[in-house]
Coordinates of C-alpha atoms and ligand atoms in Angstrom, one line a residue:
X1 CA 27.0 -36.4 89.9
X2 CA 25.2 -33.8 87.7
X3 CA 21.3 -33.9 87.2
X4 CA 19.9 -32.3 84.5
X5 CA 16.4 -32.1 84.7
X6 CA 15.0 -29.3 82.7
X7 CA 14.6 -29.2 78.8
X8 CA 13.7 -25.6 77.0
X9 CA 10.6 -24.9 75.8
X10 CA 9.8 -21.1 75.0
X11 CA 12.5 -18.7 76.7
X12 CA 11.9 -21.0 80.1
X13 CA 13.9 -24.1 81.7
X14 CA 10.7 -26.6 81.9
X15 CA 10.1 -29.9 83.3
X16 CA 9.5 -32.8 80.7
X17 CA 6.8 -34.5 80.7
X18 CA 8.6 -37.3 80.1
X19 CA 9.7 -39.2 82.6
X20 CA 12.8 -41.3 81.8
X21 CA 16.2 -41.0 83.1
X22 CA 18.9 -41.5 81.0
X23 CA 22.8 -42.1 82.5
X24 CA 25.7 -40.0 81.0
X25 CA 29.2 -41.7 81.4
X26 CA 33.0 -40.6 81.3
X27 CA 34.2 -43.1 78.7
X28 CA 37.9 -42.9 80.1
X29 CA 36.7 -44.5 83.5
X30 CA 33.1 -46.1 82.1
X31 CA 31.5 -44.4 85.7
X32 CA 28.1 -43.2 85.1
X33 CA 28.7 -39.2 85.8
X34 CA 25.3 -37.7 85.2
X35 CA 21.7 -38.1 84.5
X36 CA 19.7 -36.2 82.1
X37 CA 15.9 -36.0 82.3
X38 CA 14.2 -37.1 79.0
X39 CA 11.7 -35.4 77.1
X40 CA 9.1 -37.3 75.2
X41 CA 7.0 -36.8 72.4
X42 CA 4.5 -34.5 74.1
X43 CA 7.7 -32.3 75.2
X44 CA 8.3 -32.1 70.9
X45 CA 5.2 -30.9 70.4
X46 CA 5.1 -28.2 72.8
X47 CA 8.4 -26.9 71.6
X48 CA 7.6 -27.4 68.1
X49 CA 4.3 -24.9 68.9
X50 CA 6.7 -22.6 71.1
X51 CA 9.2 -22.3 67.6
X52 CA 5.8 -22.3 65.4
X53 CA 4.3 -19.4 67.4
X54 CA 8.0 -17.5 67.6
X55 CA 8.0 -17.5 63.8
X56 CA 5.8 -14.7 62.5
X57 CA 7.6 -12.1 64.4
X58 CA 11.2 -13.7 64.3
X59 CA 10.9 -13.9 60.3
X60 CA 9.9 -10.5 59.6
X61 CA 12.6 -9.2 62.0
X62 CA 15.4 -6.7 59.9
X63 CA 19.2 -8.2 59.7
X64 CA 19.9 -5.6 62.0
X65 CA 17.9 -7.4 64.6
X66 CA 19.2 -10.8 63.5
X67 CA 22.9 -9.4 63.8
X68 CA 22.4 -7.8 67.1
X69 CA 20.3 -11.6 68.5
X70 CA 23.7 -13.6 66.8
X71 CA 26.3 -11.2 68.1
X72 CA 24.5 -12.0 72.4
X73 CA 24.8 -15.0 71.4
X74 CA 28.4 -15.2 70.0
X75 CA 29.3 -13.5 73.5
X76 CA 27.4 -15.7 75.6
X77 CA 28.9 -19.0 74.0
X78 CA 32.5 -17.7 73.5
X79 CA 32.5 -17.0 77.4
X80 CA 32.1 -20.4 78.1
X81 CA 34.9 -22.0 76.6
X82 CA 36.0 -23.2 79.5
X83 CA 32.8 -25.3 81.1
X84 CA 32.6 -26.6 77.1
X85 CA 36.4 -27.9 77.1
X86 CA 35.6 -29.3 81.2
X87 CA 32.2 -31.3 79.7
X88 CA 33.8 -32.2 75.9
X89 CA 36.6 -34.4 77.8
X90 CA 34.6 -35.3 81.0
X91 CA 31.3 -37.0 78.6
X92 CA 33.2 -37.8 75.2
X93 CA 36.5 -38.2 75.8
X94 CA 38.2 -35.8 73.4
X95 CA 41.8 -35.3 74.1
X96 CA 42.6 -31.5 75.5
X97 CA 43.7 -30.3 72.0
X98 CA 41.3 -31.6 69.9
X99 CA 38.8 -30.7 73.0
X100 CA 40.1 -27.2 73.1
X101 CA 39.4 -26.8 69.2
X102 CA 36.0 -28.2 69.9
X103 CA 35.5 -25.6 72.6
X104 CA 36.1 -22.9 70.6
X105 CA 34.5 -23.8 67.5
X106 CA 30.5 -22.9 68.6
X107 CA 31.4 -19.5 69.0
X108 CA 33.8 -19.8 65.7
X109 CA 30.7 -20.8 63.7
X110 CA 28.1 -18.2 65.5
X111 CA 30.8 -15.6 64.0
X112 CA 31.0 -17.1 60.9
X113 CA 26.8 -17.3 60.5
X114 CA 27.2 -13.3 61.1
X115 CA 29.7 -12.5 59.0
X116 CA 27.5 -14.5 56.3
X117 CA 24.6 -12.7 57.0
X118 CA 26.3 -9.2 57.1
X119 CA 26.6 -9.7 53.2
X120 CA 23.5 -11.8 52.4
X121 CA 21.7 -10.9 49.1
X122 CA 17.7 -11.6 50.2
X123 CA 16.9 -10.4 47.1
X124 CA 17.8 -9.9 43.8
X125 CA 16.3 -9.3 40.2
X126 CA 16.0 -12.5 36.9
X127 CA 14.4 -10.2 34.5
X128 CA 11.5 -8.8 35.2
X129 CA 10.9 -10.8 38.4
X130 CA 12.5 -9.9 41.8
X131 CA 13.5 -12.9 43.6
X132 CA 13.1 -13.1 47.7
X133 CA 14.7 -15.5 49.5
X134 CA 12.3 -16.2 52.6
X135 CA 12.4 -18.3 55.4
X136 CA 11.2 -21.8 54.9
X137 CA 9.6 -22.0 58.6
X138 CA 10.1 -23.9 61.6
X139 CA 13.2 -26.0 61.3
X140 CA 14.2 -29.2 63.1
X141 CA 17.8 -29.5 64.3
X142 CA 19.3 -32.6 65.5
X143 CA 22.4 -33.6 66.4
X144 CA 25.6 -36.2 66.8
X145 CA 27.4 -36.9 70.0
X146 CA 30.7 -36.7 68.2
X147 CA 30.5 -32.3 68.4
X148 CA 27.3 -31.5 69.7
X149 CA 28.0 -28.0 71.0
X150 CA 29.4 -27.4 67.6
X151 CA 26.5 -28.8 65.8
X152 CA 23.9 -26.9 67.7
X153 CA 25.6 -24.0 67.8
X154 CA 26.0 -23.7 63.5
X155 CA 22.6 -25.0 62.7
X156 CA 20.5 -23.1 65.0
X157 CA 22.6 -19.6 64.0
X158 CA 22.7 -20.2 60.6
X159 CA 18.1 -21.3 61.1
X160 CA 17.8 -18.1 62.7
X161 CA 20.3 -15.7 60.2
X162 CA 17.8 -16.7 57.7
X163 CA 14.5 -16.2 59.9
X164 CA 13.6 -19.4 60.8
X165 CA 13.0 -20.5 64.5
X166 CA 14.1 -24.2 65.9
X167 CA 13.3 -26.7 67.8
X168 CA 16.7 -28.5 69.3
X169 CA 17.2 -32.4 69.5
X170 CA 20.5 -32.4 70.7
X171 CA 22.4 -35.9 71.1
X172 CA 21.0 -37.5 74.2
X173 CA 24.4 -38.6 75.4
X174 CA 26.0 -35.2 75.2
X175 CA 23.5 -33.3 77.9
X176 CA 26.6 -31.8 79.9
X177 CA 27.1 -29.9 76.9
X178 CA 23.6 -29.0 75.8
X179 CA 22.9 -27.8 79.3
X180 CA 26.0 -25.3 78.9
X181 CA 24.8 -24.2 75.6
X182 CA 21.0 -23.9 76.8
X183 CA 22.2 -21.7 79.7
X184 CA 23.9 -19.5 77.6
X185 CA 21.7 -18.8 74.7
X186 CA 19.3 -18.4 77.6
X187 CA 21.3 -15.6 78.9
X188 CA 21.6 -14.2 74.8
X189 CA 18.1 -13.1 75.4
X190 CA 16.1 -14.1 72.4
X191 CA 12.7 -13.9 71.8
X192 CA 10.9 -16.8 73.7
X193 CA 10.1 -19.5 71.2
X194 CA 12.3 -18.8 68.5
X195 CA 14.6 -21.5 69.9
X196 CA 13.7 -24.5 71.7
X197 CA 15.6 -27.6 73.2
X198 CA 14.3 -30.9 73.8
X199 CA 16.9 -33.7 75.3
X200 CA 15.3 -37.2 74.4
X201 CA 16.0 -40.3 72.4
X202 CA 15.6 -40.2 68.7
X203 CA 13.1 -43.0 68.0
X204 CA 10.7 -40.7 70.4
X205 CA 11.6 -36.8 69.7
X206 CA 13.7 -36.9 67.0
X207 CA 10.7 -39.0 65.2
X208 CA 8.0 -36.8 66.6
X209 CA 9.7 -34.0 64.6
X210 CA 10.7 -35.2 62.0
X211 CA 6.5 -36.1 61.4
X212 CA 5.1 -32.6 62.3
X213 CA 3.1 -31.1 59.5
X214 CA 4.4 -27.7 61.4
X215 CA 8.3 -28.9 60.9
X216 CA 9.4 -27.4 57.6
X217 CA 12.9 -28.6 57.7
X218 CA 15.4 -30.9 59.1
X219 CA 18.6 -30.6 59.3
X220 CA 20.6 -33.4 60.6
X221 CA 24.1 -34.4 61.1
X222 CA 24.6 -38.2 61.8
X223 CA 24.4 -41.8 60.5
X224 CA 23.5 -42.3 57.1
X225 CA 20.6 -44.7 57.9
X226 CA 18.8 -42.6 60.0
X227 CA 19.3 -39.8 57.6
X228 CA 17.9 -42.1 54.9
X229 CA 14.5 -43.1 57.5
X230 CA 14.6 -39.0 58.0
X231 CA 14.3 -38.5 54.1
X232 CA 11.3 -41.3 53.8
X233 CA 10.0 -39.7 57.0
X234 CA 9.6 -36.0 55.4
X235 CA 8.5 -37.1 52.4
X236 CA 4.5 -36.8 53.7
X237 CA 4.8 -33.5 55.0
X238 CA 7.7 -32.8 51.6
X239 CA 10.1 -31.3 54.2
X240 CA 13.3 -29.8 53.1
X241 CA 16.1 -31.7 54.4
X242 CA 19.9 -31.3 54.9
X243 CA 22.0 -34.0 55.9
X244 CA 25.5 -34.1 57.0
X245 CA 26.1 -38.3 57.3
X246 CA 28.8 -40.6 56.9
X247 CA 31.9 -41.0 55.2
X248 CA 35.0 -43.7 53.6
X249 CA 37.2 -41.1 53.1
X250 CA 40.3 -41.7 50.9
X251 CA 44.1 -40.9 51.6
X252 CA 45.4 -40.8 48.0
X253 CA 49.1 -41.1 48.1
X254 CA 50.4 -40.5 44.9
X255 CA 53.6 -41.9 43.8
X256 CA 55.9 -39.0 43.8
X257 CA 55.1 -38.1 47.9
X258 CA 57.6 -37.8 50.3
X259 CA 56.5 -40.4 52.7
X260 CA 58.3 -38.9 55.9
X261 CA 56.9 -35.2 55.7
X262 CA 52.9 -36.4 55.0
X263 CA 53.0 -38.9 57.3
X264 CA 51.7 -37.0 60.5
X265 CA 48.9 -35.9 57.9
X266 CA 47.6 -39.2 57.1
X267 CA 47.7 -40.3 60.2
X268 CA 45.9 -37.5 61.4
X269 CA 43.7 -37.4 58.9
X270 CA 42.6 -41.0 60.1
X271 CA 42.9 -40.8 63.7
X272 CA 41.2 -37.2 64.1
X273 CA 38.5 -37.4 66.4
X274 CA 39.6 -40.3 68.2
X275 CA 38.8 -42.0 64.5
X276 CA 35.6 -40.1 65.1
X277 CA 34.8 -38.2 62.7
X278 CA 32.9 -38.4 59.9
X279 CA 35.3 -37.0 57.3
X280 CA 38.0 -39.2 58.6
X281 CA 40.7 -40.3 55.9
X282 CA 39.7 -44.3 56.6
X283 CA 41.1 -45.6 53.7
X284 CA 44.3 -44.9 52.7
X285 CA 45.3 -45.3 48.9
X286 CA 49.0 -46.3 48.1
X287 CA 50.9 -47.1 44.8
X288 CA 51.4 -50.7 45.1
X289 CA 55.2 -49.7 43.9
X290 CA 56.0 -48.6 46.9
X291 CA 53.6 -50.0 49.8
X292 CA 55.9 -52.0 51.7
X293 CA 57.9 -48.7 51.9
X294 CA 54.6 -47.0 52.9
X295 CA 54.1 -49.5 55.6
X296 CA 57.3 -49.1 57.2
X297 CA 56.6 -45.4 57.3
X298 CA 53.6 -45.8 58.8
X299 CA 54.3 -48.1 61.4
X300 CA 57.0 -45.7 62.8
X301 CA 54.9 -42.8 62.6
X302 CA 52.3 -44.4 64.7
X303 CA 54.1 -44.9 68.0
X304 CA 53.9 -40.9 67.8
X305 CA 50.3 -41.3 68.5
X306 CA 49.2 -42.1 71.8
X307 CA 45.6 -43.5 72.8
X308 CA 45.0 -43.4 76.1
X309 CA 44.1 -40.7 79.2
X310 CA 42.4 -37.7 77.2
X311 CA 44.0 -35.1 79.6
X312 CA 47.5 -35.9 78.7
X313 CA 48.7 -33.7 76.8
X314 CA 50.6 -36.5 74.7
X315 CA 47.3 -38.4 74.0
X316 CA 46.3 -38.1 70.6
X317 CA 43.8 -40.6 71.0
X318 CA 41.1 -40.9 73.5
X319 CA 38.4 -43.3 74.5
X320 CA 35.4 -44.4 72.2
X321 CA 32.3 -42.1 73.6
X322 CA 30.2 -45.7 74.9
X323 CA 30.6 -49.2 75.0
X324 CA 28.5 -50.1 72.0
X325 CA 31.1 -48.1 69.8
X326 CA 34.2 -49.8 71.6
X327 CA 32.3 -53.0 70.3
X328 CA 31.3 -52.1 67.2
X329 CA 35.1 -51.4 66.7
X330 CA 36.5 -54.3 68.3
X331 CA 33.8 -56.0 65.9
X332 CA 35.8 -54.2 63.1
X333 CA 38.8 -55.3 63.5
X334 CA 37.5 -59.1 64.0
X335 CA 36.0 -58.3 60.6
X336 CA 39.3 -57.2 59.0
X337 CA 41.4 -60.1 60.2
X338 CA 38.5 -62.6 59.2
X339 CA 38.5 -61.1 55.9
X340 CA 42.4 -61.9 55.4
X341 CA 43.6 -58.2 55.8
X342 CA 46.9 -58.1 57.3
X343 CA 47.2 -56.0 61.0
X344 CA 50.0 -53.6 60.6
X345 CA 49.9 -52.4 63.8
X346 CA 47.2 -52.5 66.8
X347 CA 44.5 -55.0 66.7
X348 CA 41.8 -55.9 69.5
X349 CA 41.6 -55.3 72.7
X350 CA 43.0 -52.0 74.4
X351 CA 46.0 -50.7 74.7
X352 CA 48.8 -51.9 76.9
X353 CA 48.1 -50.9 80.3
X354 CA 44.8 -49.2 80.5
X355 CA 42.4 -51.5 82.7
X356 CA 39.1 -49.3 81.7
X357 CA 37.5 -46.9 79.5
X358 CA 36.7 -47.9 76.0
X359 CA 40.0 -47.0 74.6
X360 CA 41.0 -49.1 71.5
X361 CA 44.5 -49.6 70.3
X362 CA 45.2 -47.1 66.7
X363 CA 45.1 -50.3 64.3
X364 CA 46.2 -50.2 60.7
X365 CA 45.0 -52.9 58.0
X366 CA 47.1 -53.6 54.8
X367 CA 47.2 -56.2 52.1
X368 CA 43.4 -55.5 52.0
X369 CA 40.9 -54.5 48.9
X370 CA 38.4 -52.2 48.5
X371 CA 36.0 -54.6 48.6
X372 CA 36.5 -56.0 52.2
X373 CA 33.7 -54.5 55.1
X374 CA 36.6 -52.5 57.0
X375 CA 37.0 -50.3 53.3
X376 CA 33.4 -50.0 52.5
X377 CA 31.5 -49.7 55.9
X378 CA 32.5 -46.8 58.5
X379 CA 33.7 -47.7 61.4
X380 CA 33.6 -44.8 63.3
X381 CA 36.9 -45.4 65.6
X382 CA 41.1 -46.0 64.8
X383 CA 41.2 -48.1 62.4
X384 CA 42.6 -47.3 59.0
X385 CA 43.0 -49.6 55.8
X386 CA 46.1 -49.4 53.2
X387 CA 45.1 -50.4 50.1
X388 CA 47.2 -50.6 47.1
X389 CA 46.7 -49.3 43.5
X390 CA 48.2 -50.2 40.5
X391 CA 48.2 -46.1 38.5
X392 CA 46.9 -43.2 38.8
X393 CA 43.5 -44.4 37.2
X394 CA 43.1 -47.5 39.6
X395 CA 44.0 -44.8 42.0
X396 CA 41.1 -42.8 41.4
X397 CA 38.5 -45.6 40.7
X398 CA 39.2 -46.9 43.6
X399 CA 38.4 -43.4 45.7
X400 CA 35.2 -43.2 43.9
X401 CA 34.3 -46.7 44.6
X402 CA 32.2 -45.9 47.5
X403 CA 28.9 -45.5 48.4
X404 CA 30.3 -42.2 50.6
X405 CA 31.6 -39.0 49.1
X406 CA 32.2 -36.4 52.1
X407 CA 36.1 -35.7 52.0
X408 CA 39.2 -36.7 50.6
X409 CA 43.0 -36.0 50.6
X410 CA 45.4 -35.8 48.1
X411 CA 49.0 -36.2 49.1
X412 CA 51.8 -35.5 46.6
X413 CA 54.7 -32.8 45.4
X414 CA 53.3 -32.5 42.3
X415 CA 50.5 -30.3 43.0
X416 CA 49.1 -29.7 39.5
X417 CA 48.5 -33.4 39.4
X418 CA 47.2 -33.6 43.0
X419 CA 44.3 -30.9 41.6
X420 CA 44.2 -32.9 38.4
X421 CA 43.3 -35.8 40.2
X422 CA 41.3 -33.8 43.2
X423 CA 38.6 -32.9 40.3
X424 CA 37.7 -36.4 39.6
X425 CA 37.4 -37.4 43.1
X426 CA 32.9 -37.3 43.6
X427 CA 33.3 -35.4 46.9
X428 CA 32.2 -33.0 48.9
X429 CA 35.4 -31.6 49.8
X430 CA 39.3 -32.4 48.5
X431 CA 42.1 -31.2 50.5
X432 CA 45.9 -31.4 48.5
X433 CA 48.7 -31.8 51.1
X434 CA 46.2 -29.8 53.8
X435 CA 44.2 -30.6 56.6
X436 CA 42.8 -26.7 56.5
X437 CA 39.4 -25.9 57.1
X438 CA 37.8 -23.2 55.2
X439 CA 34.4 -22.1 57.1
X440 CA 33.4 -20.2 54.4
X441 CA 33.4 -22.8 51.4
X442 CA 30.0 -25.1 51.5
X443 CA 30.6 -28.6 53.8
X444 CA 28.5 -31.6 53.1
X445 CA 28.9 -35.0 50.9
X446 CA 27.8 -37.0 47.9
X447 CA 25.7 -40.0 47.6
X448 CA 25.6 -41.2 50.9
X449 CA 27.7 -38.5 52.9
X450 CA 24.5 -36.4 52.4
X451 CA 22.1 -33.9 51.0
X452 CA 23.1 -30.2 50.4
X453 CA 25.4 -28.4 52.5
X454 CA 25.9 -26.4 55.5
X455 CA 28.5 -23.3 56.1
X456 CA 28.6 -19.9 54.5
X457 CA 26.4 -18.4 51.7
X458 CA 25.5 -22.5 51.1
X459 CA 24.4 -22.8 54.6
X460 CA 22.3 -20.1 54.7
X461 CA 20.1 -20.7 51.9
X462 CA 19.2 -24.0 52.7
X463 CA 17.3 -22.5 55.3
X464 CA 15.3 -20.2 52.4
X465 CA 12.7 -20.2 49.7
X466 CA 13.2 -18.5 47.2
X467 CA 9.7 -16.2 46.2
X468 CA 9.3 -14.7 42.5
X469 CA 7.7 -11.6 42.5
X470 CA 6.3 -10.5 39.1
X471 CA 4.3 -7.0 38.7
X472 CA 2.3 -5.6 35.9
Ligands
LIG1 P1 23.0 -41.2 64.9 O1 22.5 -41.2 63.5 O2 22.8 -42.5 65.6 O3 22.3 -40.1 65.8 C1 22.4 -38.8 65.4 C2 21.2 -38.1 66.0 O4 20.0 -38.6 65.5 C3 21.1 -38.3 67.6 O5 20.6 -37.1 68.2 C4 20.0 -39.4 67.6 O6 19.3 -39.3 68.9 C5 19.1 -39.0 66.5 N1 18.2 -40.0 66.0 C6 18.4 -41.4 66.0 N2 17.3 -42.0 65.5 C7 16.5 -41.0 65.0 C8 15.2 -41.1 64.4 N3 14.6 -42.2 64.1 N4 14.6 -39.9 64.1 C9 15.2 -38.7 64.4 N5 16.4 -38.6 65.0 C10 17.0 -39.8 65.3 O7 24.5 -40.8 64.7 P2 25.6 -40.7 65.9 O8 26.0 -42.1 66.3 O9 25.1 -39.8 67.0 O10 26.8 -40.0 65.2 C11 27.7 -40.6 64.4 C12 27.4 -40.5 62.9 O11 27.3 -39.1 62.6 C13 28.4 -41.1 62.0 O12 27.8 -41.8 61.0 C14 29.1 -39.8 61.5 O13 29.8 -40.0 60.2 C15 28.0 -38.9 61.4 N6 28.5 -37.5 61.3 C16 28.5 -36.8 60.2 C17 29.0 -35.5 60.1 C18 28.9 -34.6 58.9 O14 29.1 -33.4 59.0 N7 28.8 -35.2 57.7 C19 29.5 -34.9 61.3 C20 29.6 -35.7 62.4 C21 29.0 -37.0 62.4

């Protein structure tokens, strides 16, 4: 069993001053296979000074000497790969390729943060003002449990491309990757300060950071209500804020698809993540023409995916990450049924022969509305809902009829009309007949998917301010 009993505070592995211990589990067996040390609020405020003391120096440094700091980095993560992939399945559960993908994707985003900053403009001239982009200060990171190392990894090198220093509040129940991440930015040999890591619960560091008058900026990637309480919270000290949250993402089938050759994309569109992922396609839009053809489809395209044992190779599905989500998705699906959607396929419990771990069985809701909880709330786990639509219109009204707006899909041969209809979807991001990710394009959501955006160019500046400079 792995303790992990230091935090990072300043360039050095510290004690907390906190004192609580906080069990890590492997959500395929539900044994407790760690312990992390918590940090409390006095731990926040020591690394918040750490970053606050780091920054002077770190934002005047050249890009040179950002570029060399990023590239230690890059080579210190990417080396990893393999203790990353060993802790993604061991504490969350991710099956090996969607693990492997996750493994890879810290040191994917510290190259993508340089390659941003190689061509960043700092500067440029509005008429007879020169405009400087400077960095906004000390900026407060925290993170999901659904791709922590990922998370850290692209906020804190796109924070310090910019200038800014950080202080870390990782996902408490991801330590087994923090601690791998800590050791190696520790061996990137930055200046001490410029990034700090504090494992603890959010109600105690997360909160004391998000209050600091010395905090600047948050950026967050999680639920949308604590987003929302992170807003309210920085409103005193008027701290900039980004927020990656939650998402209803819809599956737009048009009527002229070819149901057999998009069906591995919708279904892993929903199912991504082990259904958890917050640009998930959840609800899944189908003319109403030809839904009981849909339905067929999509029944025998699902015994392709497999939930169970994440190491499998044929798993396509693995556990929930705790036992409150496997409830709150059990819950779901009660919801659904009491609500008069019809289960396609799956339902409560687990799957057929699997004792323990919070596995669920990949369920599928039709014959519901957009009106019903399992279309409107997310439910962070396997569960999709089919929902029928009368024409293209009703098609689109109903996509927009969300209080989310991070991704969408848009499935059909025609693709002139997929983009047609792609422009009038309020979101984030629209793929047409693709699950491609494009690094450099901006990532974040409408309404309550968010507040500005992360990746590339986009990224980057949310992590400035810009400065006029006017002379006689
Ligand atoms: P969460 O909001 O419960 O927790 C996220 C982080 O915030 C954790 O580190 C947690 O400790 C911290 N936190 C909790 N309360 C806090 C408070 N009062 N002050 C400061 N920090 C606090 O989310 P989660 O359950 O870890 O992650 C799942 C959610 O994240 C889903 O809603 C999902 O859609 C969202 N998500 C969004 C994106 C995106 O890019 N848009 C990506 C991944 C996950």
């Amino acid at each position: 069993m792995q303790r992990i009993e230091h935090i990072y505070i300043d360039g050095e592995f510290v004690t907390p001053h906190g004192l609580e211990w906080f069990d890590l589990y492997n959500p395929s067996t539900e044994e407790v296979i760690g312990q992390v040390r918590l940090g409390d609020e006095h731990d926040a405020q020591r690394a918040i000074a750490a970053a606050k003391a780091a920054l002077p120096a770190w934002s005047r440094t050249t890009r040179e000497e950002r570029l060399a700091a990023l590239r230690r980095m890059h080579q210190a993560i990417a080396t990893r790969q393999d203790a990353l992939m060993e802790a993604i399945v061991k504490e969350y559960g991710a099956p090996v390729t969607r693990g492997r993908w996750m493994a890879t994707y810290p040191a994917d985003v510290i190259a993508q943060a340089i390659e941003t900053l190689e061509s960043f403009e700092f500067e440029e001239h509005v008429g007879i003002a020169r405009v400087i982009l400077t960095p906004v200060g000390v900026a407060g990171l925290i993170t999901p449990w659904n791709s922590n190392a990922g998370f850290i990894c692209n906020k804190l090198a796109a924070a310090l491309a910019a200038g800014c220093t950080a202080v870390i509040k990782p996902s408490e129940m991801s330590a087994l990757q923090t601690q791998i991440v800590i050791e190696a930015l520790h061996e990137a040999g930055l200046p001490k300060g410029v990034f700090n890591i504090v494992n603890g619960r959010g109600d105690v560091v997360g909160e004391a950071i998000a209050r600091h008058p010395d905090v600047a900026k948050i950026s967050f990637t999680g639920s949308s209500a604590v987003g929302q309480h992170l807003v309210a919270t920085g409103a005193a000290t008027m701290k900039r804020v980004t927020l990656e949250l939650g998402g209803k993402s819809p599956t737009i089938v048009l009527d002229d698809a070819d149901f057999a050759s998009i069906m591995p994309l919708v279904l892993n569109a929903g199912f991504m993540n082990s259904g958890q992922a917050c640009i998930a396609g959840t609800r899944i839009l189908v003319p109403r023409s030809r839904l009981a053809q849909f339905e067929r489809a999509v029944k025998d395209a699902l015994s392709q995916f497999k939930s169970g044992d994440p190491r499998d190779p044929e798993t396509a599905i693995g556990p929930m990450v705790s036992a409150k989500q496997w409830e709150r998705v059990q819950n779901y699906i009660r919801i659904g049924i009491d609500e008069g959607a019809t289960v396609l396929a799956g339902g409560e419990g687990r799957p057929d022969g699997l004792q323990a771990g919070w596995f669920v069985k990949p369920t599928i809701f039709t014959n519901a509305t957009n009106q019903m909880r399992i279309a409107r709330e997310e439910i962070f786990g396997p569960v999709l809902t089919v929902i029928a639509y009368e024409d293209e219109a009703d098609a689109i009204a109903i996509a927009n009829d969300t209080r989310y707006g991070l991704n969408a899909i848009v499935l059909g041969r025609d693709v002139e009309r997929c983009e047609r209809v792609a422009r009038q979807i309020d979101s984030g991001r629209v793929l047409i007949n693709t699950l491609a990710h494009e690094p450099r394009a901006p990532f974040g959501g409408f309404k309550l998917s968010g507040l500005g955006r992360e990746m590339g160019r986009w990224g980057m500046t949310a992590y400035l301010e810009p400065k006029a400079l006017l002379k006689a």
